[in-house]
Structures are given as structure tokens and as C-alpha cells.
PDB file of C-alpha atoms in Angstrom:
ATOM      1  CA  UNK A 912      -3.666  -0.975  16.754  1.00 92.00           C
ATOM      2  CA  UNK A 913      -4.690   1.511  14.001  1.00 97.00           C
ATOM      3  CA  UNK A 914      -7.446   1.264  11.577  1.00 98.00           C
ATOM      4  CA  UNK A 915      -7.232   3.010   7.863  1.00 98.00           C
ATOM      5  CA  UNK A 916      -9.737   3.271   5.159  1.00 98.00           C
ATOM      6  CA  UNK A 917      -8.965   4.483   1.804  1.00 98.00           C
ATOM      7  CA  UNK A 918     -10.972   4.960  -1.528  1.00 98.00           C
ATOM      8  CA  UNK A 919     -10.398   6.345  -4.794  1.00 98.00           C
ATOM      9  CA  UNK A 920     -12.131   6.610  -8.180  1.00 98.00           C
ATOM     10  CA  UNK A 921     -10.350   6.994 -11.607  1.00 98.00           C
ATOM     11  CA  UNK A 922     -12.619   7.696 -15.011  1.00 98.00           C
ATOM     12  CA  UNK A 923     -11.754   5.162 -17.968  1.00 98.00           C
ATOM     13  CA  UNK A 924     -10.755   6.592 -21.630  1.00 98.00           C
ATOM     14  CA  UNK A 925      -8.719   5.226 -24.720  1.00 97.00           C
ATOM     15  CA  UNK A 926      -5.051   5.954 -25.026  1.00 97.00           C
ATOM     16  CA  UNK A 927      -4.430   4.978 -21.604  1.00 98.00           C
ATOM     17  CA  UNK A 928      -2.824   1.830 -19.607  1.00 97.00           C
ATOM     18  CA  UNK A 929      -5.016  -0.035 -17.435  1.00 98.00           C
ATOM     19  CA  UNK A 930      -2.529  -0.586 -14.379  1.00 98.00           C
ATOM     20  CA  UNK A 931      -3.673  -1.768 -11.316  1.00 98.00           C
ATOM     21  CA  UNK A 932      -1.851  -3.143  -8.214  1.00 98.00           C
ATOM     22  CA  UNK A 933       1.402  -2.687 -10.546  1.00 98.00           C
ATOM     23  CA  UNK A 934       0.168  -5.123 -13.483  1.00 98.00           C
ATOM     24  CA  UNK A 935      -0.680  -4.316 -16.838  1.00 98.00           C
ATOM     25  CA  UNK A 936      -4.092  -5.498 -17.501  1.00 98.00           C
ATOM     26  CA  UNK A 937      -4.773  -5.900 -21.223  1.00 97.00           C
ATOM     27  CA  UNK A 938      -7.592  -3.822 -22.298  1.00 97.00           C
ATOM     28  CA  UNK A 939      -8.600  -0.791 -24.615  1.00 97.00           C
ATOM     29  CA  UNK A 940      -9.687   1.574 -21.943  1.00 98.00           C
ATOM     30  CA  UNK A 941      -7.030   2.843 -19.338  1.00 98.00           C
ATOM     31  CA  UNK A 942      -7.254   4.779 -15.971  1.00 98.00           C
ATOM     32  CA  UNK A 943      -7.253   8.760 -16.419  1.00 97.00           C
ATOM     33  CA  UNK A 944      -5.067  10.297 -13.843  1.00 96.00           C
ATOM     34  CA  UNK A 945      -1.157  12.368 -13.134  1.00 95.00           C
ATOM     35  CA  UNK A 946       0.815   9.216 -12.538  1.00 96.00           C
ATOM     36  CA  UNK A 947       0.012   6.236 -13.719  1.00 97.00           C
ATOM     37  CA  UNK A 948      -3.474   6.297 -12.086  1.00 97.00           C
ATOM     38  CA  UNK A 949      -3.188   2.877 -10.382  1.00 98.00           C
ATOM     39  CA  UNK A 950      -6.632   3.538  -8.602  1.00 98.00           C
ATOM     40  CA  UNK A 951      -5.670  -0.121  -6.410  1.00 98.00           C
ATOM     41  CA  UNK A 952      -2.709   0.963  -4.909  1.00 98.00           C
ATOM     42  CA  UNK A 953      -3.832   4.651  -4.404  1.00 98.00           C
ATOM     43  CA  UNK A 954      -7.078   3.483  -2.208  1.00 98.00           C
ATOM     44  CA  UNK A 955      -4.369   0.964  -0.149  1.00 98.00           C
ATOM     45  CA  UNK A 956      -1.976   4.099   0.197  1.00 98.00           C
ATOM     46  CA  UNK A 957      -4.416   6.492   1.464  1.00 98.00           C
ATOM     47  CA  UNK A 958      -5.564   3.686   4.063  1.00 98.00           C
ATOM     48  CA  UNK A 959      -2.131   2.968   5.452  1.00 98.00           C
ATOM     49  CA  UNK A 960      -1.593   6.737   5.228  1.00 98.00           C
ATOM     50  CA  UNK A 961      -4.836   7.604   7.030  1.00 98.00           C
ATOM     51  CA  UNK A 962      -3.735   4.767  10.206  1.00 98.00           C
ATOM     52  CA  UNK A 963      -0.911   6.300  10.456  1.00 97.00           C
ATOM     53  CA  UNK A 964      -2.155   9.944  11.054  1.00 97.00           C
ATOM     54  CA  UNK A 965       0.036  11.235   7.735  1.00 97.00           C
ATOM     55  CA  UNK A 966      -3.007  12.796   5.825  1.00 96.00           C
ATOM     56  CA  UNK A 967      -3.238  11.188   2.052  1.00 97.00           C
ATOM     57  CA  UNK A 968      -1.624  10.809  -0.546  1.00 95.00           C
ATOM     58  CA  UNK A 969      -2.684  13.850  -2.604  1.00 94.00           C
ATOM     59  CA  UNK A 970      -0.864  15.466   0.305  1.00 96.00           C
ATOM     60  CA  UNK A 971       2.663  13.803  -0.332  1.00 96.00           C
ATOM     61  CA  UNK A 972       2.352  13.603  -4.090  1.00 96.00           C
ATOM     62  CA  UNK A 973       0.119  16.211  -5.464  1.00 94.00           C
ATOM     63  CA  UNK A 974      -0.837  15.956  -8.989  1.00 91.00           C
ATOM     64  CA  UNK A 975       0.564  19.138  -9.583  1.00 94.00           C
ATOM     65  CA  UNK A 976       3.917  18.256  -9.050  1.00 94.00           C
ATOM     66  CA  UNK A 977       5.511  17.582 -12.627  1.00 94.00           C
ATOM     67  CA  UNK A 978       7.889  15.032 -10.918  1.00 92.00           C
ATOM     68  CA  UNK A 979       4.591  12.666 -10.177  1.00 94.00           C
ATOM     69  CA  UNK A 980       3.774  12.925 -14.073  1.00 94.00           C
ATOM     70  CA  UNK A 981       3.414   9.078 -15.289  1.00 93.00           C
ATOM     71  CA  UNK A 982       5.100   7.981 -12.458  1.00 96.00           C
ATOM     72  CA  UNK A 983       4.759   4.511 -10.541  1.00 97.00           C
ATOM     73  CA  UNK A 984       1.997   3.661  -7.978  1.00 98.00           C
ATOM     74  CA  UNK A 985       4.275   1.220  -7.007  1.00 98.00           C
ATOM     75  CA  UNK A 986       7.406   3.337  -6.651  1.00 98.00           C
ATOM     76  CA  UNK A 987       5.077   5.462  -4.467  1.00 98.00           C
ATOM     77  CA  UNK A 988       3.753   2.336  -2.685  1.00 98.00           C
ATOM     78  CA  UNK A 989       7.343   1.668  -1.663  1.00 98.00           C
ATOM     79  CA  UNK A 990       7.677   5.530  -0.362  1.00 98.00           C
ATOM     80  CA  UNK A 991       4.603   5.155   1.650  1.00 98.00           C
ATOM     81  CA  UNK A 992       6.200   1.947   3.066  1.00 97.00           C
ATOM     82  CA  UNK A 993       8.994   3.945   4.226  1.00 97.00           C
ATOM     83  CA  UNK A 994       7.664   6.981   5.201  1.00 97.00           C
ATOM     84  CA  UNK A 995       6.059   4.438   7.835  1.00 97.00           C
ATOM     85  CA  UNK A 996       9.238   2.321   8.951  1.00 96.00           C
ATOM     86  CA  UNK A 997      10.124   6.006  10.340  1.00 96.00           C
ATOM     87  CA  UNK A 998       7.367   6.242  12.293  1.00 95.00           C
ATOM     88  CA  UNK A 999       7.983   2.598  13.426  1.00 95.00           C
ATOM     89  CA  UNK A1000       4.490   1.183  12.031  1.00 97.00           C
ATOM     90  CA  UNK A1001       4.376  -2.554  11.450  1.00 97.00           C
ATOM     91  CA  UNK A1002       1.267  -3.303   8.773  1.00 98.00           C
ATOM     92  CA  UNK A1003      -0.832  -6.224  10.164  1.00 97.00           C
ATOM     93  CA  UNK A1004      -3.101  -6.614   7.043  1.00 98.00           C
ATOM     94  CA  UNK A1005      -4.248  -4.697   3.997  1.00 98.00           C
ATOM     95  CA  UNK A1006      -7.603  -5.564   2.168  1.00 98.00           C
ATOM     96  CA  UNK A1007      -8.411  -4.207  -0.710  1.00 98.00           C
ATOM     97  CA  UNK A1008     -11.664  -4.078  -3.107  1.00 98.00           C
ATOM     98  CA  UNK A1009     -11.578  -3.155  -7.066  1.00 98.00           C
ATOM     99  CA  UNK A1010     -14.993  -2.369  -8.188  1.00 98.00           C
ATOM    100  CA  UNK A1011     -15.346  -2.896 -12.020  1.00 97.00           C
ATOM    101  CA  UNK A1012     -17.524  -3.922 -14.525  1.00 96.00           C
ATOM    102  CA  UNK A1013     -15.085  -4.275 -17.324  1.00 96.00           C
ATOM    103  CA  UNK A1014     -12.783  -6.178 -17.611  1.00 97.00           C
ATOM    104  CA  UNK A1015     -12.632  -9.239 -15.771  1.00 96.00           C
ATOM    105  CA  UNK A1016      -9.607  -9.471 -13.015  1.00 98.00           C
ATOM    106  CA  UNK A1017      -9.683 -12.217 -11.060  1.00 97.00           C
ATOM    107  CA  UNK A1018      -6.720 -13.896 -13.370  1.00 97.00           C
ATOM    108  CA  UNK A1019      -4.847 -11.044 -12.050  1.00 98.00           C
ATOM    109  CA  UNK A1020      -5.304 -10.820  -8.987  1.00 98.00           C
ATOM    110  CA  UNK A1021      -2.510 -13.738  -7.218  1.00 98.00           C
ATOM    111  CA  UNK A1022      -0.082 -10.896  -9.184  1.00 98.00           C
ATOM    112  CA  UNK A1023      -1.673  -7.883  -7.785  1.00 98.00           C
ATOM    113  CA  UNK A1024      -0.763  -9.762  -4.025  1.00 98.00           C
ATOM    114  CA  UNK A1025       2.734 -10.564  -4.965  1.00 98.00           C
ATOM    115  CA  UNK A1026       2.917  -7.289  -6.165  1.00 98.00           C
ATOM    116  CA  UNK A1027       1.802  -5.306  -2.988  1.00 98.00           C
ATOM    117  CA  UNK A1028       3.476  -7.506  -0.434  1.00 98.00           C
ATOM    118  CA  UNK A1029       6.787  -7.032  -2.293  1.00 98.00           C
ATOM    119  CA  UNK A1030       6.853  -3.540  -2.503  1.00 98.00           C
ATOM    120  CA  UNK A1031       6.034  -2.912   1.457  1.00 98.00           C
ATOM    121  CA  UNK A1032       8.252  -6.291   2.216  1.00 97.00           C
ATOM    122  CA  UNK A1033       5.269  -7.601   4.197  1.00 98.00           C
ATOM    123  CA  UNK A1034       4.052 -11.682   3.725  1.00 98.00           C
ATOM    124  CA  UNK A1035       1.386 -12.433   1.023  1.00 98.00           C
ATOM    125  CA  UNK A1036      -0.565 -13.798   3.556  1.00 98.00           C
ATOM    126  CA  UNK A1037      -1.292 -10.016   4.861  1.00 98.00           C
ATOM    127  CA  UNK A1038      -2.748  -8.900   1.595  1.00 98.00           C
ATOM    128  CA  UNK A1039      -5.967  -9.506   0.368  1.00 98.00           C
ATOM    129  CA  UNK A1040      -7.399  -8.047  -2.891  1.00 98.00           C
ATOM    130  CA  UNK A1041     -10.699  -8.658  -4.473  1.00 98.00           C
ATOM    131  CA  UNK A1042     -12.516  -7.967  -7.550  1.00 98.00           C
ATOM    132  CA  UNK A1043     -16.137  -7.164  -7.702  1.00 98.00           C
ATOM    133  CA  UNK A1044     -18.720  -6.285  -9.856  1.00 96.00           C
ATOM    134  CA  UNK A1045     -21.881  -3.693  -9.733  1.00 95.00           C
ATOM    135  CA  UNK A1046     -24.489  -5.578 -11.773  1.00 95.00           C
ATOM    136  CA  UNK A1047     -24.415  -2.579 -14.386  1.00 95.00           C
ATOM    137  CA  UNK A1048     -24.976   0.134 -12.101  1.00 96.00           C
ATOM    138  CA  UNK A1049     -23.346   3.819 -11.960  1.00 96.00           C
ATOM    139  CA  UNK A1050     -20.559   4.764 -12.932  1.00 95.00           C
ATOM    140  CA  UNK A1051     -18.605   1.773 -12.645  1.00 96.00           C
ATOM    141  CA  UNK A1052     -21.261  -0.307 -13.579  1.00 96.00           C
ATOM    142  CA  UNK A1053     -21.615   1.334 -16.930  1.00 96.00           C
ATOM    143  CA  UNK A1054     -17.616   1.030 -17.839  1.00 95.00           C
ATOM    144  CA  UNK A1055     -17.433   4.693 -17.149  1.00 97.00           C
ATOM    145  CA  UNK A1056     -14.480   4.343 -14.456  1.00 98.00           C
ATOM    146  CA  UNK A1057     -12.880   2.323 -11.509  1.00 98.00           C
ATOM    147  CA  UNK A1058     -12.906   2.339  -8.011  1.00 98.00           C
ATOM    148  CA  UNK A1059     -11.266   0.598  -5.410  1.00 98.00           C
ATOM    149  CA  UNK A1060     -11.632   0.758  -1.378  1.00 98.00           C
ATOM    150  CA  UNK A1061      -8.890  -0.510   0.587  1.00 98.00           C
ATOM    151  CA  UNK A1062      -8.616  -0.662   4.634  1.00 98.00           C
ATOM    152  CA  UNK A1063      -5.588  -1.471   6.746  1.00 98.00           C
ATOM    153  CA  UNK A1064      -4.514  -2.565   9.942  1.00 98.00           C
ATOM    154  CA  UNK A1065      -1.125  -1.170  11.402  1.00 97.00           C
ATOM    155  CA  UNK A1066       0.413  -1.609  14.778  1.00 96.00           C
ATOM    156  CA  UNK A1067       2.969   0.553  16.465  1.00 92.00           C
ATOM    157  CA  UNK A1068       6.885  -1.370  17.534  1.00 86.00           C
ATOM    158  CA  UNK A1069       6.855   1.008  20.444  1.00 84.00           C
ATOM    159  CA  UNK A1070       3.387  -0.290  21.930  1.00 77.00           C
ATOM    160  CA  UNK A1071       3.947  -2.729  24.562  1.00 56.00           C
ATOM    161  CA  UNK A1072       6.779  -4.616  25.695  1.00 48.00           C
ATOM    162  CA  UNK A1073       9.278  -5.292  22.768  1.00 44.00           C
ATOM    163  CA  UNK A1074      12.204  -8.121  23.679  1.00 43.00           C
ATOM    164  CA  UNK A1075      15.601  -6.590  24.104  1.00 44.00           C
ATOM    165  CA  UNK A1076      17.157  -6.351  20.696  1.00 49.00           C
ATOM    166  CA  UNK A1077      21.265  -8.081  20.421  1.00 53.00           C
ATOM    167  CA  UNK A1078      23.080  -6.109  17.615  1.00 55.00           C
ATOM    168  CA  UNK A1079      25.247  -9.276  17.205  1.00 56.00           C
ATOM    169  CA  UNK A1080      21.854 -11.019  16.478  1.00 50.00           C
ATOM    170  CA  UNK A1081      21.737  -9.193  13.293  1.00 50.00           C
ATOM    171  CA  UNK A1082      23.225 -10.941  10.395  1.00 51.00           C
ATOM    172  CA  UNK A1083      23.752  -9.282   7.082  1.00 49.00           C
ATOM    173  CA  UNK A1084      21.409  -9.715   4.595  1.00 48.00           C
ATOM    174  CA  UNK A1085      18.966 -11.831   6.693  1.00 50.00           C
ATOM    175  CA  UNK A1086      16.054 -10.675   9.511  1.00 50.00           C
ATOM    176  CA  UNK A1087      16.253 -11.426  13.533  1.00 46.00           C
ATOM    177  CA  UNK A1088      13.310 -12.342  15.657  1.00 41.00           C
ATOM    178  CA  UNK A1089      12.932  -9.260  17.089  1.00 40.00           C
ATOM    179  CA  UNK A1090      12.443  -7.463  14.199  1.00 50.00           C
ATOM    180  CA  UNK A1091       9.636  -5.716  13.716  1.00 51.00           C
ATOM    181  CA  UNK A1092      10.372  -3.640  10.530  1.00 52.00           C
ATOM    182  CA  UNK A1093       8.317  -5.385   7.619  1.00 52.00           C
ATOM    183  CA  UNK A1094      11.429  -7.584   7.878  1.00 52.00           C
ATOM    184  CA  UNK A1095      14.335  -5.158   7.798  1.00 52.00           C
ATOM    185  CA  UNK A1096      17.163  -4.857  10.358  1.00 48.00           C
ATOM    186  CA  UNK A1097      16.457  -2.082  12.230  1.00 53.00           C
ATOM    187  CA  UNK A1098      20.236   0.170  12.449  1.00 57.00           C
ATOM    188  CA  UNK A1099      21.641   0.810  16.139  1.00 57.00           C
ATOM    189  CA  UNK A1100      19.600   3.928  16.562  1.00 57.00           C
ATOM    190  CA  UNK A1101      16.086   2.283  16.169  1.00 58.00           C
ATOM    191  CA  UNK A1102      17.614  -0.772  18.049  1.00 54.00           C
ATOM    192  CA  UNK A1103      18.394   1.310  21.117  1.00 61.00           C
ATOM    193  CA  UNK A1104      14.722   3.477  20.755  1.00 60.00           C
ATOM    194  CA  UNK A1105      13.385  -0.352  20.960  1.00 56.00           C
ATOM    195  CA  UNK A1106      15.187  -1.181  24.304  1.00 57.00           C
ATOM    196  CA  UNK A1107      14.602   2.002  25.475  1.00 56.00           C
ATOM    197  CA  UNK A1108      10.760   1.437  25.060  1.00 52.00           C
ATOM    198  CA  UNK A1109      11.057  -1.719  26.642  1.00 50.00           C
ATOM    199  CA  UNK A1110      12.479  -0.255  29.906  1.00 51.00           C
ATOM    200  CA  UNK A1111      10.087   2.588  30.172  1.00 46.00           C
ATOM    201  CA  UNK A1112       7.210  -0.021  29.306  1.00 45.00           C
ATOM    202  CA  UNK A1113       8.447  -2.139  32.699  1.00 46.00           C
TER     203      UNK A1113
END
């Protein structure tokens, strides 16, 4: 198993979208940032980045790159997803902590889950996200900005002995037992990398 940690801090001005874990959060401040400076989803990224060994996420979408200009934390969530299916990383859970004074979230928050757990095609149940307070303190505390910490737990398909995958077990459209992509049929090449593990692991 892997452990990653991830934090990140956005400052709070007018003119601006509050956006966080993908939902629009009515309020007259929004996050400063390149994209759409979802400070949630950029601490989870930079956790399930960090377990996997693939650096952050200023690293794979600078903020000088005009193509990340406004764009989607969530459309970036769904990259990092993929970036680790190729690497054959399975996320076990993802836990996640907004800190902010203003405004309230918690009736966001069942969203914000739905959200996540959609975009990386994982269960609900494997996402946790939290809203907290800090009693008026720093920056945060004063309204000046957001910040969120997020840690993750990912395991590898190739560790340990993985059950000898059937092709003709696959059905189109719908997931297999042995399937340990964030349920997604694996295609004939990661099926045979999977047996192939499973006879060197004997």
C-alpha cells in the first residue's frame, strides 16, 4: 500500500466562483487561482499524485500553461485518475479536509462525495470530505482564503497474487470480479500483464 498527503491554499477575492469538489457554492467571494482554483480537489490530486510517486500537480498542469486557464478541477481530477489506471493503482480511500471560516459547507458536502467518486469511478463509500472551521484564526480564520488537506490510500494490481483474468468473463459495458481498475475492464494487454504477475508471484 501507498500513502499520499496533499495540501493547498487558495486566497479569496470578489469576481470569482467559489468551486469546490466540482460544486458551485453560492457566495460573494471566490477562489483566486489559473483554473478554476478548486483548492478541494487540488489537495486530493496532489495526494493521489504524491502515492503514486508522479510529483504534483503543478508538475502536470502548470499554471503557466494557457490551456489550464479556467479550466476544470474536475476534468483534471479525471486525468489524474487515468494517469494512474496506467500505472495500475487501485485507490483504497481518499479523505479530505476543507478548512474555512466562511461560508458554511456542510449542505454541500454529500455533492462534493458524489462528485469525487464519479470522476475517479471509485464507490462513495471510499471518499470522505469534511468541513472545518478555525475559530477566527489566520488566514482562513479571518475569510482571507481556503485550504484544504487531503490524504490517500492507493494499492498496486500487480502486488500479490491477482486471480487469473477470463477475457470471455468480460461483458460489454459491465465490470468482472477480477477487476481491479476503479471498475473498468482492463483490455487484453493489461489482462495478460495481470496473469503474468500472477505466475511470477507463485
Amino acid at each position: 500500500m501507498r500513502i499520499g498527503t496533499g495540501y493547498d491554499v487558495h486566497r479569496l477575492v470578489e469576481d470569482r466562483k467559489l468551486i469546490l469538489c466540482g460544486v458551485e457554492i453560492p457566495y460573494e467571494l471566490g477562489l483566486l487561482g489559473h483554473s478554476d482554483a478548486d483548492v478541494a480537489l487540488h489537495a486530493i490530486m496532489d495526494a493521489l499524485l504524491g502515492a503514486a510517486s508522479m510529483k504534483d500537480i503543478g508538475y502536470h498542469f502548470p499554471d503557466t500553461d494557457p490551456a489550464y486557464k479556467g479550466a476544470s478541477s474536475m476534468e483534471l481530477l479525471r486525468k489524474v485518475g487515468d494517469m494512474l489506471d496506467e500505472k495500475m493503482y487501485v485507490i483504497s480511500n481518499i479523505d479530505c479536509t476543507i478548512i474555512c471560516q466562511r461560508p458554511k459547507l456542510r449542505p454541500y458536502l454529500d455533492q462534493m462525495v458524489t462528485n469525487v467518486a464519479e470522476a475517479l469511478g471509485i464507490e462513495e463509500s471510499q471518499v470522505n470530505i469534511k468541513a472545518t472551521t478555525e475559530e477566527g484564526l489566520g488566514f482562513t480564520g479571518t475569510g482571507e482564503g481556503i485550504s484544504s488537506q487531503a490524504v490517500c490510500l492507493l494499492e498496486s494490481a500487480l502486488d500479490g497474487p491477482v486471480r487469473s483474468i477470463d477475457p470471455e468473463e468480460m461483458q460489454a459495458g459491465g465490470g468482472c470480479a477480477a477487476c481491479p481498475m476503479r471498475g473498468k475492464h482492463p483490455d487484453q494487454a493489461e489482462v495478460d500483464l495481470l496473469n503474468k504477475s500472477e505466475e511470477t508471484s507463485l
